[in-house]
Amino acid sequence: MLRSKTTGNESGRTPWNRFLYNNNTVGYTFASPFIIGFLVFTIIPMLSSLYYSCTNYNMIEKETFIGIANYVNLFKDERFINSVLVTLQYVVFSVPLKLAFALFIAFLLTRPSRLVSFYRSLYYLPSLIGGSVAVALVWKELFARKGLINTNLGKLGIHTVNWFGNMSAAKWPIILMTAWQFGSSMLIFAAGLKEIPSSYYEAAKIDGANGWQIFWRITMPCLSPVIMFNLIMQLISSFMVFTQAFVITGGGPNDATMYYALYVYKQGIQTRNMGYASAMSWVMLLIMGTITAIVFKTSKHWVFNESES
Amino acid sequence: MKAKKVFSSTIYHIFIGVLGFIMVYPVLWMISGSLKNNPEILSGSLNLIPPAWRWDNFSRGWAGFGHVTFTTFFKNSLLITVIGTLGTVLSSSCIAYALARIKFRGRKLIFTVMIGTMLLPGQVVMIPQYLIYNRIGWVGTKLPLTVPHFFGAAFFIYMMMQFMAGIPKELDEAAIIDGCSKYTVFSRVIFPLLKPALISTIIIQFYWKWDDYMGPMLYLGKPEAYTVSIAVKLFADATSTTDYGAMFAMSTLSMIPVFLIFLFFNRYLVDGISTSGLKG
Amino acid sequence: MKMKQFLAVVLSAAMMLGLAACGDKTVSNSDSASVSASKTSVSASASASESTETEEKEPVTLRMAWWGSQTRHDRTVAVIELYESLNPHVTIEYEPMDFEGYFNKLATLVASNDVWDIFQLGSNFPTYQSKIYLLNDFIKDGTIDVSGTTDAFLRIAADEKGNQVGLCSGVNTYGIAYDPELFKQAGVAEPTQNWTWEDYKNACLTIHEKLGIYGSSKFDDWQAGASMGINQEGFGIGFFTKTNDGLGFTDYKMLSDYMQMRADLVDAGAYPDPGACKEISDIENDFVVSGEAAMTWVASNQFVSLCNAAGRELKLINPPRKKADGPAGVSIQSSQMLCVSQDSKHPDEAAKFIQFFQSSIDANKILLAERGIPTFTAVREALAGDLTDVEKAVYEYVDVVGSFDTGGESVNPASPACTDTIKEQYNYYLEKVIYKEMTADEAAKALYDFAASQF
């Protein structure tokens, strides 16, 4: 249908035009920056890391090929297995928390009010200081044994928590910091909300829908591609969580927050077992790839795609 | 009815305001830290008001290292960040158009590969990447920090694809009937309608680029070429004395450009639920 | 309105990009601006690589890098400029860096055979041994004049075979900083040079019991329990052999006691648990500074910062021994050294600079011993007049450590390249002991086996 329209309108006269307006030509023309960039800058490093994963590369001496020994050792390495488990746990907690918070705030800040612009700046600011020394210091002082949070817990009559010393509590300062820096997700949600045509809302209002119905029938379906995007990206970035743990807990106590990317860093950079770290990365690439693929498969049932409907 | 509205509006503002203050508190603490000295910062106090206003942190910090001041660092950061952001916006929107709108052979493969490139941690590709740039003689220049952005960034490509999913396909078809080609559909229809996504890209990419530390660290040689993100780290050393006051002062100043970019572009995202939407 | 203009610009640029078929041409054009912007650095490095080892006084460009804080950056740059003014044919391009960035970049430079001509290394130098240009020949032919320093100071920047890998920028050692007032309040005798780990443990427990504070703040467990700890077992015994090709001890139980003691002290509340240790982000907010602990582990060059931060009298003593009459274990070492790289095209010029950096009185009056105590006698003497009391205490302490009986054995300053890996594993097992997932003996055994498997 679409194809016949295209041919009818603009091409078909000369072979050159037919070539120029062919879907493959147009597609590859627009996609060419990615393809070239991938071939020039990305594929070689990726393949190199795959090769290193089969060597004992230590970044100083010439590597020797050792086959799948690194992969075999990985599954005997209790620290690696632990790092995968704590990473999964982190993903399960942090992704829904951050996304729900970002969506909630983005939605609240669509109100037509002069203050909204100011509020949004307020909520975006924390995302501008990244993993700096200042953040690390504040977080340590907030969650210190005699810090602000414990003081207030004490006032409420709840006994205090040794946040950085208790193996099951240590993940919370990190998860909260992730959720706290939700600015870019919020921004993308806000942009998504902005993109919803106002005519949809007007039509729904004429039909007598209340706020709740409008949210579930109009806002959520229209926003679903953006929700999908934020979900995928948060999944990936949570699997790779590094900075927050690096600056606050350093992986401790007793490896309770030794997330996979942190362990890659420890092995690869700090103790220079780059071959081993590469193997670790490729195992995680497979795990992440599988989970991402599953989410993509389910997306057909809940992501509303305007251009394909 | 009116009273109820005023009431709910008050609740709304109190809630948003108080939560916002809690959110922004650590940032304020850092800013107040730029007016404190080491013992005041490290005392464990979360007090916002500096006991004495130590403005000299700013002059000491701005002086930089050797003879290179933060004037140079800010210029370098701005140049790299603006070029990188521009490159990302232009290239990513083109690539997203191809993947979201054009049914060409191999697009699923390209999309899968693109997602795949995001799944390896930076540390394991750092050295091979460096070797490539070294081979083509780019090390010591700003090229490795800017040129790759003109080849698209997976995060933003995918984001723009999802935003394009919200633009009805009938618009493309109508434009083609009106005489547009598939090339001009992008520039006349899709690109203008992508405004919210483009603005988000600018804000987010500008910050990421500004904040990037590892890239500049590896590829820029001399202090004259350093960016703010490197320079801020140069105050700290675990084995000797760190000047936290000066470091916080420069961290505070370093936030200003990214915040201004946000303020400038944020205006186009806030005017309530879309009033313009689709013009077609 | 402005937004529209902006979009128009972006849009037209986008069309250009899109219509240029590939976009890569446009890219290379638009980047010519940044190429010319960085032209200076390109031409500078080009001239450096073109000029080969020809006559002297031919212009020479050297690259140098170090890690540190603002003070060190400023002073080092000033010395570089002094050297350039005295040697107009030499240009030194320098890269001040932070610790983490420095070693990341060093790793990439090693991989690309492009290490800076002059670079700074700590006690981890054996890792980079293959990249270090040995100074032996320069010392022999007089390019580097070592008559102003002692053999002992040269030794701390040499490998186990006696090759001179660099020149030491500052002498350093470990010690315990303690608050004599808190010891007095708790009724605990001040430590002496012959105190033992038993004394340490009792002091910790008593201070905690009497004053409710930590007896001791965070230690460098690897040093205290393993590296130095094994040295204390007896003269000639070390964690590694003298030749760095294996372990220098046979009984894993030598590692158990320290681990057990650490776990016991944490249990008793006399030593911060891992959570409390995380609250220390810097020597300046150590628990000793806030008065929440009576003693802490320091590197001697950190003692001045610690005292300044604490603002009250602190004293410095050597770490406890295993046996009161046994070896102290602690020895003087090079806090940092400057090395010449194998990739350098002008190793002789680099060596001359290093010699100047360490031995020139003018240079060191700028540096002011910020990297540790200088090794050249004349420099030490020139700086001695301006020392504060605290600085004098550090000098005295380093002298005391230097005079400790080593049983006639020479101290091995180098450790093998796998040290970082073993140290990481040590800390991992130690936390398992503290969290009662392993006994001290199990951890000691596991560590011993792990360490042995590295060779």
mmCIF file of N, CA and C in Angstrom, chain B residues 119-212:
data_model
loop_
_atom_site.group_PDB
_atom_site.id
_atom_site.type_symbol
_atom_site.label_atom_id
_atom_site.label_comp_id
_atom_site.label_asym_id
_atom_site.label_seq_id
_atom_site.Cartn_x
_atom_site.Cartn_y
_atom_site.Cartn_z
ATOM 1 N N LEU B 119 26.068 -2.862 25.838
ATOM 2 C CA LEU B 119 26.089 -3.877 26.895
ATOM 3 C C LEU B 119 27.483 -4.227 27.413
ATOM 4 N N LEU B 120 28.534 -3.623 26.856
ATOM 5 C CA LEU B 120 29.878 -3.916 27.375
ATOM 6 C C LEU B 120 30.346 -2.743 28.237
ATOM 7 N N PRO B 121 30.900 -3.035 29.411
ATOM 8 C CA PRO B 121 31.385 -1.936 30.246
ATOM 9 C C PRO B 121 32.590 -1.236 29.611
ATOM 10 N N GLY B 122 32.663 0.057 29.819
ATOM 11 C CA GLY B 122 33.706 0.864 29.192
ATOM 12 C C GLY B 122 35.121 0.378 29.480
ATOM 13 N N GLN B 123 35.338 -0.187 30.673
ATOM 14 C CA GLN B 123 36.713 -0.532 31.047
ATOM 15 C C GLN B 123 37.339 -1.568 30.141
ATOM 16 N N VAL B 124 36.521 -2.496 29.601
ATOM 17 C CA VAL B 124 37.132 -3.559 28.810
ATOM 18 C C VAL B 124 37.356 -3.147 27.360
ATOM 19 N N VAL B 125 36.711 -2.069 26.914
ATOM 20 C CA VAL B 125 36.996 -1.629 25.542
ATOM 21 C C VAL B 125 37.910 -0.404 25.538
ATOM 22 N N MET B 126 38.243 0.080 26.734
ATOM 23 C CA MET B 126 39.042 1.300 26.841
ATOM 24 C C MET B 126 40.371 1.192 26.091
ATOM 25 N N ILE B 127 41.107 0.113 26.319
ATOM 26 C CA ILE B 127 42.440 0.025 25.722
ATOM 27 C C ILE B 127 42.396 -0.213 24.214
ATOM 28 N N PRO B 128 41.589 -1.183 23.724
ATOM 29 C CA PRO B 128 41.526 -1.322 22.259
ATOM 30 C C PRO B 128 41.089 -0.029 21.568
ATOM 31 N N GLN B 129 40.154 0.679 22.189
ATOM 32 C CA GLN B 129 39.700 1.934 21.613
ATOM 33 C C GLN B 129 40.855 2.946 21.533
ATOM 34 N N TYR B 130 41.596 3.005 22.623
ATOM 35 C CA TYR B 130 42.735 3.921 22.659
ATOM 36 C C TYR B 130 43.732 3.578 21.553
ATOM 37 N N LEU B 131 43.946 2.290 21.357
ATOM 38 C CA LEU B 131 44.918 1.877 20.343
ATOM 39 C C LEU B 131 44.488 2.317 18.945
ATOM 40 N N ILE B 132 43.174 2.277 18.691
ATOM 41 C CA ILE B 132 42.682 2.721 17.376
ATOM 42 C C ILE B 132 42.958 4.212 17.184
ATOM 43 N N TYR B 133 42.587 5.005 18.166
ATOM 44 C CA TYR B 133 42.801 6.451 18.039
ATOM 45 C C TYR B 133 44.290 6.778 17.961
ATOM 46 N N ASN B 134 45.071 5.983 18.649
ATOM 47 C CA ASN B 134 46.512 6.199 18.599
ATOM 48 C C ASN B 134 47.038 5.895 17.196
ATOM 49 N N ARG B 135 46.537 4.822 16.590
ATOM 50 C CA ARG B 135 46.945 4.403 15.270
ATOM 51 C C ARG B 135 46.647 5.494 14.236
ATOM 52 N N ILE B 136 45.465 6.118 14.350
ATOM 53 C CA ILE B 136 45.133 7.150 13.362
ATOM 54 C C ILE B 136 45.622 8.533 13.801
ATOM 55 N N GLY B 137 46.428 8.562 14.849
ATOM 56 C CA GLY B 137 47.092 9.816 15.214
ATOM 57 C C GLY B 137 46.194 10.851 15.853
ATOM 58 N N TRP B 138 45.115 10.422 16.479
ATOM 59 C CA TRP B 138 44.188 11.384 17.082
ATOM 60 C C TRP B 138 44.476 11.643 18.554
ATOM 61 N N VAL B 139 45.319 10.817 19.164
ATOM 62 C CA VAL B 139 45.577 11.006 20.592
ATOM 63 C C VAL B 139 46.293 12.337 20.795
ATOM 64 N N GLY B 140 45.867 13.057 21.830
ATOM 65 C CA GLY B 140 46.442 14.375 22.057
ATOM 66 C C GLY B 140 45.658 15.478 21.369
ATOM 67 N N THR B 141 44.582 15.109 20.659
ATOM 68 C CA THR B 141 43.714 16.124 20.060
ATOM 69 C C THR B 141 42.301 15.948 20.615
ATOM 70 N N LYS B 142 41.430 16.857 20.226
ATOM 71 C CA LYS B 142 40.043 16.741 20.688
ATOM 72 C C LYS B 142 39.222 15.808 19.805
ATOM 73 N N LEU B 143 39.825 15.297 18.733
ATOM 74 C CA LEU B 143 39.046 14.499 17.778
ATOM 75 C C LEU B 143 38.370 13.270 18.390
ATOM 76 N N PRO B 144 39.080 12.462 19.212
ATOM 77 C CA PRO B 144 38.395 11.270 19.739
ATOM 78 C C PRO B 144 37.209 11.636 20.632
ATOM 79 N N LEU B 145 37.163 12.879 21.099
ATOM 80 C CA LEU B 145 36.093 13.288 22.012
ATOM 81 C C LEU B 145 34.922 13.915 21.267
ATOM 82 N N THR B 146 35.110 14.245 19.993
ATOM 83 C CA THR B 146 34.029 14.915 19.271
ATOM 84 C C THR B 146 33.562 14.122 18.056
ATOM 85 N N VAL B 147 34.487 13.680 17.224
ATOM 86 C CA VAL B 147 34.104 13.054 15.958
ATOM 87 C C VAL B 147 33.146 11.870 16.138
ATOM 88 N N PRO B 148 33.409 10.945 17.080
ATOM 89 C CA PRO B 148 32.506 9.789 17.183
ATOM 90 C C PRO B 148 31.040 10.180 17.411
ATOM 91 N N HIS B 149 30.809 11.367 17.951
ATOM 92 C CA HIS B 149 29.419 11.765 18.185
ATOM 93 C C HIS B 149 28.660 12.007 16.892
ATOM 94 N N PHE B 150 29.385 12.224 15.808
ATOM 95 C CA PHE B 150 28.699 12.432 14.524
ATOM 96 C C PHE B 150 28.274 11.105 13.899
ATOM 97 N N PHE B 151 28.495 10.025 14.612
ATOM 98 C CA PHE B 151 28.089 8.720 14.115
ATOM 99 C C PHE B 151 26.990 8.119 14.988
ATOM 100 N N GLY B 152 26.318 8.972 15.730
ATOM 101 C CA GLY B 152 25.158 8.523 16.475
ATOM 102 C C GLY B 152 25.495 7.932 17.825
ATOM 103 N N ALA B 153 24.577 8.082 18.771
ATOM 104 C CA ALA B 153 24.723 7.481 20.093
ATOM 105 C C ALA B 153 23.507 6.602 20.313
ATOM 106 N N ALA B 154 23.748 5.332 20.638
ATOM 107 C CA ALA B 154 22.674 4.348 20.708
ATOM 108 C C ALA B 154 21.533 4.814 21.609
ATOM 109 N N PHE B 155 21.886 5.365 22.756
ATOM 110 C CA PHE B 155 20.864 5.806 23.711
ATOM 111 C C PHE B 155 19.875 6.762 23.042
ATOM 112 N N PHE B 156 20.415 7.768 22.351
ATOM 113 C CA PHE B 156 19.543 8.805 21.789
ATOM 114 C C PHE B 156 18.851 8.334 20.513
ATOM 115 N N ILE B 157 19.528 7.448 19.769
ATOM 116 C CA ILE B 157 18.873 6.913 18.571
ATOM 117 C C ILE B 157 17.596 6.184 18.993
ATOM 118 N N TYR B 158 17.771 5.328 19.988
ATOM 119 C CA TYR B 158 16.625 4.544 20.438
ATOM 120 C C TYR B 158 15.552 5.453 21.017
ATOM 121 N N MET B 159 15.972 6.465 21.772
ATOM 122 C CA MET B 159 15.006 7.396 22.347
ATOM 123 C C MET B 159 14.202 8.073 21.244
ATOM 124 N N MET B 160 14.888 8.562 20.225
ATOM 125 C CA MET B 160 14.165 9.261 19.154
ATOM 126 C C MET B 160 13.266 8.311 18.385
ATOM 127 N N MET B 161 13.707 7.048 18.244
ATOM 128 C CA MET B 161 12.840 6.078 17.590
ATOM 129 C C MET B 161 11.526 5.939 18.345
ATOM 130 N N GLN B 162 11.612 5.900 19.660
ATOM 131 C CA GLN B 162 10.396 5.729 20.453
ATOM 132 C C GLN B 162 9.498 6.955 20.344
ATOM 133 N N PHE B 163 10.133 8.117 20.220
ATOM 134 C CA PHE B 163 9.316 9.322 20.056
ATOM 135 C C PHE B 163 8.667 9.334 18.668
ATOM 136 N N MET B 164 9.395 8.846 17.672
ATOM 137 C CA MET B 164 8.809 8.798 16.331
ATOM 138 C C MET B 164 7.623 7.844 16.296
ATOM 139 N N ALA B 165 7.671 6.839 17.188
ATOM 140 C CA ALA B 165 6.559 5.902 17.232
ATOM 141 C C ALA B 165 5.259 6.618 17.582
ATOM 142 N N GLY B 166 5.384 7.777 18.215
ATOM 143 C CA GLY B 166 4.187 8.524 18.587
ATOM 144 C C GLY B 166 3.701 9.470 17.494
ATOM 145 N N ILE B 167 4.422 9.563 16.406
ATOM 146 C CA ILE B 167 4.003 10.449 15.311
ATOM 147 C C ILE B 167 3.241 9.614 14.284
ATOM 148 N N PRO B 168 1.988 9.938 14.036
ATOM 149 C CA PRO B 168 1.175 9.102 13.133
ATOM 150 C C PRO B 168 1.790 8.975 11.745
ATOM 151 N N LYS B 169 1.730 7.784 11.226
ATOM 152 C CA LYS B 169 2.336 7.518 9.920
ATOM 153 C C LYS B 169 1.596 8.228 8.791
ATOM 154 N N GLU B 170 0.321 8.561 9.054
ATOM 155 C CA GLU B 170 -0.456 9.245 8.017
ATOM 156 C C GLU B 170 0.206 10.557 7.627
ATOM 157 N N LEU B 171 0.919 11.157 8.561
ATOM 158 C CA LEU B 171 1.570 12.433 8.273
ATOM 159 C C LEU B 171 2.619 12.268 7.188
ATOM 160 N N ASP B 172 3.411 11.186 7.276
ATOM 161 C CA ASP B 172 4.425 10.925 6.243
ATOM 162 C C ASP B 172 3.746 10.760 4.898
ATOM 163 N N GLU B 173 2.677 9.953 4.943
ATOM 164 C CA GLU B 173 2.003 9.633 3.690
ATOM 165 C C GLU B 173 1.405 10.880 3.067
ATOM 166 N N ALA B 174 0.810 11.715 3.908
ATOM 167 C CA ALA B 174 0.230 12.957 3.409
ATOM 168 C C ALA B 174 1.308 13.826 2.786
ATOM 169 N N ALA B 175 2.458 13.888 3.443
ATOM 170 C CA ALA B 175 3.545 14.723 2.943
ATOM 171 C C ALA B 175 4.055 14.206 1.607
ATOM 172 N N ILE B 176 4.066 12.898 1.474
ATOM 173 C CA ILE B 176 4.548 12.317 0.213
ATOM 174 C C ILE B 176 3.574 12.637 -0.913
ATOM 175 N N ILE B 177 2.291 12.597 -0.586
ATOM 176 C CA ILE B 177 1.290 12.973 -1.594
ATOM 177 C C ILE B 177 1.478 14.436 -1.991
ATOM 178 N N ASP B 178 1.854 15.254 -1.005
ATOM 179 C CA ASP B 178 2.087 16.671 -1.291
ATOM 180 C C ASP B 178 3.389 16.922 -2.033
ATOM 181 N N GLY B 179 4.137 15.875 -2.327
ATOM 182 C CA GLY B 179 5.334 16.066 -3.139
ATOM 183 C C GLY B 179 6.645 15.945 -2.405
ATOM 184 N N CYS B 180 6.592 15.544 -1.150
ATOM 185 C CA CYS B 180 7.853 15.348 -0.426
ATOM 186 C C CYS B 180 8.465 14.017 -0.855
ATOM 187 N N SER B 181 9.788 13.942 -0.804
ATOM 188 C CA SER B 181 10.437 12.652 -0.976
ATOM 189 C C SER B 181 10.681 12.083 0.412
ATOM 190 N N LYS B 182 11.175 10.864 0.476
ATOM 191 C CA LYS B 182 11.445 10.284 1.800
ATOM 192 C C LYS B 182 12.563 11.022 2.499
ATOM 193 N N TYR B 183 13.383 11.738 1.721
ATOM 194 C CA TYR B 183 14.441 12.533 2.355
ATOM 195 C C TYR B 183 13.864 13.784 2.999
ATOM 196 N N THR B 184 12.955 14.420 2.266
ATOM 197 C CA THR B 184 12.432 15.675 2.811
ATOM 198 C C THR B 184 11.338 15.436 3.852
ATOM 199 N N VAL B 185 10.753 14.234 3.868
ATOM 200 C CA VAL B 185 9.815 13.922 4.952
ATOM 201 C C VAL B 185 10.532 14.075 6.278
ATOM 202 N N PHE B 186 11.798 13.630 6.299
ATOM 203 C CA PHE B 186 12.559 13.744 7.530
ATOM 204 C C PHE B 186 12.727 15.208 7.928
ATOM 205 N N SER B 187 13.204 16.005 6.984
ATOM 206 C CA SER B 187 13.531 17.384 7.366
ATOM 207 C C SER B 187 12.284 18.246 7.550
ATOM 208 N N ARG B 188 11.191 17.943 6.778
ATOM 209 C CA ARG B 188 10.025 18.822 6.863
ATOM 210 C C ARG B 188 8.983 18.340 7.862
ATOM 211 N N VAL B 189 8.889 17.023 8.062
ATOM 212 C CA VAL B 189 7.824 16.512 8.927
ATOM 213 C C VAL B 189 8.383 15.988 10.248
ATOM 214 N N ILE B 190 9.252 15.004 10.164
ATOM 215 C CA ILE B 190 9.681 14.300 11.374
ATOM 216 C C ILE B 190 10.524 15.189 12.270
ATOM 217 N N PHE B 191 11.557 15.786 11.706
ATOM 218 C CA PHE B 191 12.493 16.546 12.538
ATOM 219 C C PHE B 191 11.787 17.645 13.339
ATOM 220 N N PRO B 192 10.925 18.464 12.696
ATOM 221 C CA PRO B 192 10.241 19.493 13.487
ATOM 222 C C PRO B 192 9.347 18.906 14.574
ATOM 223 N N LEU B 193 8.691 17.772 14.275
ATOM 224 C CA LEU B 193 7.776 17.202 15.275
ATOM 225 C C LEU B 193 8.531 16.518 16.410
ATOM 226 N N LEU B 194 9.823 16.327 16.221
ATOM 227 C CA LEU B 194 10.614 15.615 17.215
ATOM 228 C C LEU B 194 11.113 16.566 18.304
ATOM 229 N N LYS B 195 10.659 17.811 18.262
ATOM 230 C CA LYS B 195 11.197 18.846 19.148
ATOM 231 C C LYS B 195 11.381 18.401 20.606
ATOM 232 N N PRO B 196 10.367 17.835 21.259
ATOM 233 C CA PRO B 196 10.588 17.465 22.666
ATOM 234 C C PRO B 196 11.749 16.484 22.834
ATOM 235 N N ALA B 197 11.857 15.532 21.910
ATOM 236 C CA ALA B 197 12.940 14.550 22.013
ATOM 237 C C ALA B 197 14.290 15.210 21.765
ATOM 238 N N LEU B 198 14.324 16.130 20.810
ATOM 239 C CA LEU B 198 15.590 16.805 20.510
ATOM 240 C C LEU B 198 16.040 17.644 21.700
ATOM 241 N N ILE B 199 15.083 18.300 22.322
ATOM 242 C CA ILE B 199 15.448 19.122 23.477
ATOM 243 C C ILE B 199 15.971 18.250 24.614
ATOM 244 N N SER B 200 15.294 17.129 24.871
ATOM 245 C CA SER B 200 15.804 16.215 25.905
ATOM 246 C C SER B 200 17.210 15.755 25.559
ATOM 247 N N THR B 201 17.426 15.456 24.283
ATOM 248 C CA THR B 201 18.759 15.002 23.869
ATOM 249 C C THR B 201 19.803 16.064 24.162
ATOM 250 N N ILE B 202 19.477 17.303 23.802
ATOM 251 C CA ILE B 202 20.448 18.374 24.023
ATOM 252 C C ILE B 202 20.778 18.492 25.507
ATOM 253 N N ILE B 203 19.746 18.518 26.332
ATOM 254 C CA ILE B 203 19.988 18.710 27.765
ATOM 255 C C ILE B 203 20.810 17.558 28.332
ATOM 256 N N ILE B 204 20.392 16.328 28.004
ATOM 257 C CA ILE B 204 21.052 15.173 28.619
ATOM 258 C C ILE B 204 22.465 14.988 28.062
ATOM 259 N N GLN B 205 22.596 15.049 26.747
ATOM 260 C CA GLN B 205 23.915 14.830 26.150
ATOM 261 C C GLN B 205 24.889 15.927 26.567
ATOM 262 N N PHE B 206 24.408 17.145 26.666
ATOM 263 C CA PHE B 206 25.274 18.242 27.083
ATOM 264 C C PHE B 206 25.856 17.925 28.460
ATOM 265 N N TYR B 207 24.994 17.451 29.361
ATOM 266 C CA TYR B 207 25.497 17.134 30.700
ATOM 267 C C TYR B 207 26.467 15.953 30.671
ATOM 268 N N TRP B 208 26.109 14.907 29.967
ATOM 269 C CA TRP B 208 26.992 13.726 29.932
ATOM 270 C C TRP B 208 28.369 14.087 29.389
ATOM 271 N N LYS B 209 28.346 14.884 28.348
ATOM 272 C CA LYS B 209 29.602 15.265 27.717
ATOM 273 C C LYS B 209 30.400 16.156 28.661
ATOM 274 N N TRP B 210 29.728 17.050 29.310
ATOM 275 C CA TRP B 210 30.365 17.977 30.240
ATOM 276 C C TRP B 210 31.002 17.215 31.389
ATOM 277 N N ASP B 211 30.284 16.207 31.856
ATOM 278 C CA ASP B 211 30.690 15.469 33.047
ATOM 279 C C ASP B 211 31.708 14.375 32.717
ATOM 280 N N ASP B 212 31.859 14.041 31.434
ATOM 281 C CA ASP B 212 32.738 12.931 31.066
ATOM 282 C C ASP B 212 34.158 13.232 31.518
#
